[in-house]
Tab-separated table of C-alpha atoms in Angstrom:
chain	number	residue	atom	x	y	z
A	8	GLU	CA	14.790	8.980	-15.426
A	9	ARG	CA	13.146	5.627	-15.978
A	10	VAL	CA	15.272	2.807	-14.618
A	11	MET	CA	15.086	-0.450	-16.530
A	12	THR	CA	15.820	-3.625	-14.561
A	13	GLN	CA	16.443	-6.906	-16.340
A	14	SER	CA	16.286	-10.354	-14.827
A	15	PRO	CA	17.974	-12.662	-14.473
A	16	ALA	CA	21.467	-11.279	-14.962
A	17	THR	CA	22.554	-14.627	-16.394
A	18	LEU	CA	20.348	-17.345	-17.826
A	19	SER	CA	21.621	-20.837	-18.647
A	20	VAL	CA	19.507	-22.742	-21.149
A	21	SER	CA	20.098	-25.769	-23.366
A	22	PRO	CA	19.851	-25.498	-27.159
A	23	GLY	CA	16.333	-26.265	-28.341
A	24	GLU	CA	14.748	-25.117	-25.113
A	25	ARG	CA	12.763	-21.943	-24.443
A	26	ALA	CA	14.288	-18.866	-22.868
A	27	THR	CA	12.295	-16.160	-21.104
A	28	LEU	CA	13.943	-12.829	-20.321
A	29	SER	CA	12.309	-10.135	-18.217
A	30	CYS	CA	12.519	-6.355	-18.154
A	31	ARG	CA	10.848	-4.083	-15.637
A	32	ALA	CA	10.462	-0.301	-15.870
A	33	SER	CA	10.495	1.907	-12.787
A	34	ARG	CA	7.497	3.775	-14.193
A	35	ASN	CA	5.035	3.281	-17.012
A	36	VAL	CA	6.616	3.261	-20.475
A	37	ASN	CA	3.451	2.159	-22.295
A	38	SER	CA	4.570	-0.070	-25.190
A	39	ASN	CA	7.603	2.032	-25.986
A	40	LEU	CA	10.112	-0.708	-25.465
A	41	ALA	CA	12.746	-2.354	-27.651
A	42	TRP	CA	14.930	-5.426	-27.290
A	43	TYR	CA	18.455	-5.820	-28.655
A	44	GLN	CA	20.899	-8.697	-28.976
A	45	GLN	CA	24.630	-8.133	-28.670
A	46	LYS	CA	27.418	-10.596	-29.379
A	47	PRO	CA	31.037	-10.051	-28.316
A	48	ALA	CA	32.852	-7.301	-30.213
A	49	GLN	CA	29.738	-6.483	-32.226
A	50	ALA	CA	27.239	-3.668	-32.198
A	51	PRO	CA	23.805	-4.515	-30.829
A	52	ARG	CA	21.074	-5.686	-33.196
A	53	LEU	CA	17.457	-4.603	-32.904
A	54	LEU	CA	15.145	-7.569	-32.339
A	55	VAL	CA	11.815	-6.126	-31.225
A	56	TYR	CA	10.294	-2.657	-30.982
A	57	ASP	CA	6.976	-1.316	-29.723
A	58	ALA	CA	7.184	-4.165	-27.194
A	59	SER	CA	6.035	-6.872	-29.603
A	60	THR	CA	6.885	-6.008	-33.231
A	61	ARG	CA	9.753	-8.002	-34.666
A	62	ALA	CA	12.311	-5.988	-36.579
A	63	THR	CA	13.031	-6.756	-40.209
A	64	GLY	CA	14.726	-10.109	-40.709
A	65	ILE	CA	14.306	-11.316	-37.134
A	66	PRO	CA	13.244	-14.977	-36.905
A	67	ALA	CA	9.796	-15.820	-35.592
A	68	ARG	CA	11.266	-17.680	-32.615
A	69	PHE	CA	11.839	-14.255	-31.023
A	70	SER	CA	8.733	-12.711	-29.521
A	71	GLY	CA	8.134	-9.782	-27.229
A	72	SER	CA	5.222	-9.055	-24.949
A	73	GLY	CA	4.112	-6.745	-22.186
A	74	SER	CA	3.176	-3.120	-21.625
A	75	GLY	CA	3.345	-0.564	-18.865
A	76	THR	CA	6.127	-1.724	-16.574
A	77	GLU	CA	6.532	-5.454	-17.240
A	78	PHE	CA	7.987	-6.893	-20.428
A	79	THR	CA	9.185	-10.256	-21.661
A	80	LEU	CA	11.356	-11.467	-24.513
A	81	THR	CA	10.826	-15.121	-25.348
A	82	ILE	CA	13.040	-17.214	-27.576
A	83	SER	CA	11.005	-20.303	-28.349
A	84	SER	CA	13.695	-22.805	-29.355
A	85	LEU	CA	17.240	-21.692	-28.763
A	86	GLN	CA	19.721	-21.946	-31.590
A	87	SER	CA	23.487	-21.811	-31.099
A	88	GLU	CA	23.624	-18.299	-32.550
A	89	ASP	CA	21.174	-16.990	-29.927
A	90	PHE	CA	23.626	-17.174	-27.042
A	91	ALA	CA	24.473	-13.524	-26.427
A	92	VAL	CA	23.626	-10.578	-24.198
A	93	TYR	CA	20.145	-9.066	-24.462
A	94	TYR	CA	19.166	-5.516	-23.569
A	95	CYS	CA	15.813	-3.830	-23.210
A	96	GLN	CA	15.433	-0.093	-23.880
A	97	GLN	CA	12.588	2.305	-23.171
A	98	TYR	CA	11.794	5.253	-25.407
A	99	ASN	CA	8.712	6.582	-23.677
A	100	ASN	CA	10.626	9.466	-22.090
A	101	TRP	CA	13.987	11.117	-22.592
A	102	PRO	CA	16.564	10.142	-21.517
A	103	TYR	CA	16.040	6.839	-23.265
A	104	THR	CA	17.450	4.159	-21.018
A	105	PHE	CA	18.659	0.595	-21.316
A	106	GLY	CA	18.518	-2.280	-18.891
A	107	GLN	CA	21.775	-3.674	-17.608
A	108	GLY	CA	21.496	-6.765	-19.809
A	109	THR	CA	20.812	-10.480	-19.497
A	110	LYS	CA	23.556	-12.854	-20.570
A	111	LEU	CA	22.094	-15.949	-22.191
A	112	GLN	CA	24.566	-18.785	-21.992
A	113	ILE	CA	24.650	-22.420	-22.964
A	114	LYS	CA	23.718	-24.883	-20.233
B	1317	GLU	CA	23.205	-0.938	-47.751
B	1318	VAL	CA	23.205	1.332	-44.722
B	1319	GLN	CA	26.691	2.028	-43.359
B	1320	LEU	CA	27.803	4.126	-40.435
B	1321	VAL	CA	31.541	4.563	-39.956
B	1322	GLU	CA	32.874	6.244	-36.838
B	1323	SER	CA	36.315	7.737	-36.342
B	1324	GLY	CA	38.206	9.948	-33.949
B	1325	GLY	CA	38.447	7.811	-30.848
B	1326	HIS	CA	41.781	7.549	-29.047
B	1327	LEU	CA	43.551	8.043	-25.717
B	1328	VAL	CA	43.043	11.446	-24.100
B	1329	GLN	CA	43.931	12.859	-20.692
B	1330	PRO	CA	41.284	13.757	-18.118
B	1331	GLY	CA	40.015	17.274	-18.772
B	1332	GLY	CA	40.850	17.015	-22.450
B	1333	SER	CA	38.685	17.248	-25.542
B	1334	LEU	CA	37.942	15.012	-28.487
B	1335	ARG	CA	35.746	15.156	-31.557
B	1336	LEU	CA	34.159	12.026	-32.962
B	1337	SER	CA	32.892	11.766	-36.520
B	1338	CYS	CA	30.492	9.432	-38.256
B	1339	VAL	CA	30.017	9.196	-42.001
B	1340	ALA	CA	26.757	7.707	-43.200
B	1341	SER	CA	25.881	6.078	-46.505
B	1342	GLY	CA	23.140	3.987	-48.033
B	1343	PHE	CA	20.221	6.176	-46.949
B	1344	THR	CA	19.039	9.787	-47.106
B	1345	PHE	CA	20.916	11.099	-44.072
B	1346	SER	CA	19.000	14.372	-43.886
B	1347	ASN	CA	15.715	12.516	-43.270
B	1348	TYR	CA	16.694	10.765	-40.068
B	1349	TRP	CA	17.278	11.414	-36.389
B	1350	MET	CA	20.839	10.445	-35.490
B	1351	SER	CA	22.306	9.472	-32.161
B	1352	TRP	CA	25.398	8.590	-30.192
B	1353	VAL	CA	25.277	5.665	-27.778
B	1354	ARG	CA	28.198	4.480	-25.684
B	1355	GLN	CA	29.293	1.336	-23.909
B	1356	ALA	CA	31.942	1.303	-21.218
B	1357	PRO	CA	34.254	-1.740	-21.279
B	1358	GLY	CA	32.353	-4.799	-20.091
B	1359	LYS	CA	29.294	-2.708	-19.239
B	1360	GLY	CA	25.875	-1.918	-20.635
B	1361	LEU	CA	24.613	0.672	-23.084
B	1362	GLU	CA	24.031	4.373	-22.459
B	1363	TRP	CA	22.258	6.732	-24.834
B	1364	VAL	CA	24.415	9.867	-25.032
B	1365	ALA	CA	22.725	12.268	-27.435
B	1366	ASN	CA	20.070	12.643	-30.133
B	1367	MET	CA	19.684	15.117	-32.981
B	1368	LYS	CA	16.691	15.878	-35.177
B	1369	PRO	CA	17.128	15.584	-38.977
B	1370	ASP	CA	17.389	19.343	-39.518
B	1371	GLY	CA	19.525	19.871	-36.425
B	1372	SER	CA	16.922	22.034	-34.727
B	1373	GLU	CA	16.524	19.806	-31.666
B	1374	THR	CA	19.071	18.013	-29.548
B	1375	TYR	CA	18.813	15.903	-26.417
B	1376	TYR	CA	21.555	14.825	-24.052
B	1377	GLY	CA	21.948	12.301	-21.298
B	1378	ASP	CA	22.402	13.779	-17.842
B	1379	SER	CA	25.952	12.468	-17.510
B	1380	VAL	CA	27.192	14.442	-20.536
B	1381	LYS	CA	24.943	17.502	-20.541
B	1382	GLY	CA	26.983	20.690	-20.723
B	1383	ARG	CA	30.151	18.842	-21.753
B	1384	PHE	CA	29.235	17.109	-25.026
B	1385	THR	CA	27.741	18.625	-28.170
B	1386	ILE	CA	26.134	16.679	-30.999
B	1387	SER	CA	26.075	18.221	-34.455
B	1388	ARG	CA	25.623	17.204	-38.067
B	1389	ASP	CA	26.437	18.271	-41.610
B	1390	ASN	CA	23.679	16.998	-43.866
B	1391	ALA	CA	25.544	18.076	-46.994
B	1392	LYS	CA	28.380	15.735	-46.027
B	1393	ASN	CA	26.245	12.944	-44.516
B	1394	SER	CA	28.161	13.361	-41.293
B	1395	LEU	CA	27.426	13.307	-37.584
B	1396	PHE	CA	29.755	14.636	-34.914
B	1397	LEU	CA	30.209	14.517	-31.160
B	1398	GLN	CA	32.349	17.188	-29.539
B	1399	MET	CA	33.436	15.981	-26.122
B	1400	ASN	CA	34.946	18.428	-23.633
B	1401	SER	CA	36.052	18.147	-20.014
B	1402	LEU	CA	36.496	14.417	-20.428
B	1403	ARG	CA	36.493	12.179	-17.366
B	1404	ALA	CA	37.677	8.643	-16.740
B	1405	GLU	CA	34.053	7.507	-16.683
B	1406	ASP	CA	33.643	8.666	-20.288
B	1407	THR	CA	35.895	5.791	-21.364
B	1408	ALA	CA	33.766	3.715	-23.723
B	1409	VAL	CA	33.104	2.566	-27.234
B	1410	TYR	CA	31.009	5.246	-28.893
B	1411	PHE	CA	28.479	4.080	-31.461
B	1412	CYS	CA	26.928	6.239	-34.123
B	1413	ALA	CA	23.325	5.205	-34.687
B	1414	ARG	CA	20.441	5.902	-36.976
B	1415	ALA	CA	17.733	6.307	-34.445
B	1416	GLY	CA	14.747	8.301	-33.445
B	1417	VAL	CA	13.483	6.253	-30.567
B	1418	HIS	CA	14.951	2.807	-31.149
B	1419	ILE	CA	18.064	1.944	-33.100
B	1420	THR	CA	17.784	0.153	-36.394
B	1421	TYR	CA	21.328	0.720	-37.573
B	1422	TRP	CA	24.569	0.959	-35.632
B	1423	GLY	CA	28.150	1.692	-36.575
B	1424	GLN	CA	30.908	-0.562	-35.312
B	1425	GLY	CA	32.018	1.983	-32.755
B	1426	THR	CA	35.141	3.954	-31.910
B	1427	LEU	CA	37.002	3.573	-28.615
B	1428	VAL	CA	37.612	6.597	-26.416
B	1429	THR	CA	39.971	6.088	-23.496
B	1430	VAL	CA	40.318	8.808	-20.871
B	1431	SER	CA	43.383	8.221	-18.757
B	1432	ALA	CA	46.475	9.982	-17.485
């Protein structure tokens, strides 16, 4: 099983600033990686798939990069609605696995 | 509009069984892989099971293999999860999802609590 490790666990950033979230795979997952956003009491929302392709309706301030074992989600200018928990997920091999999440909170 | 509506979650004793249902609308159900993903209270996400559009292939996470069974009824646009030999660690919100490899659409989830 591929273990996905996200860092940091909590990230404090001011509105308008840039946020950079990291995800590391225990073994190569190629570009088979997705990012999700989850707000309290809601289902997650797909942001990025194939490591760098934004999902339908996702604002351009969200961008994904990386391949192999190292991945990054960047939010270029944080809006109030962006404060949430973010998960990465690999789908290179079954079982598909998620990272433990990064909580993005207001500084 | 794609909708996924789960039902069937409630309190069950350890060792018991439960069957979750998910009714889909807004898309051609029989064309898509479907999945169950769960989230324990205050914890992260775990992919539980996957099923091919025609039901010919299924995949399970290691923690539920041999205890849970995913199934579907394409004529009724429905997905199911039969859960047997339930344990306390199966306590979670269970999401129905339209997914092959990543999840574009999620239901709102149904809570399963395993406790004596």
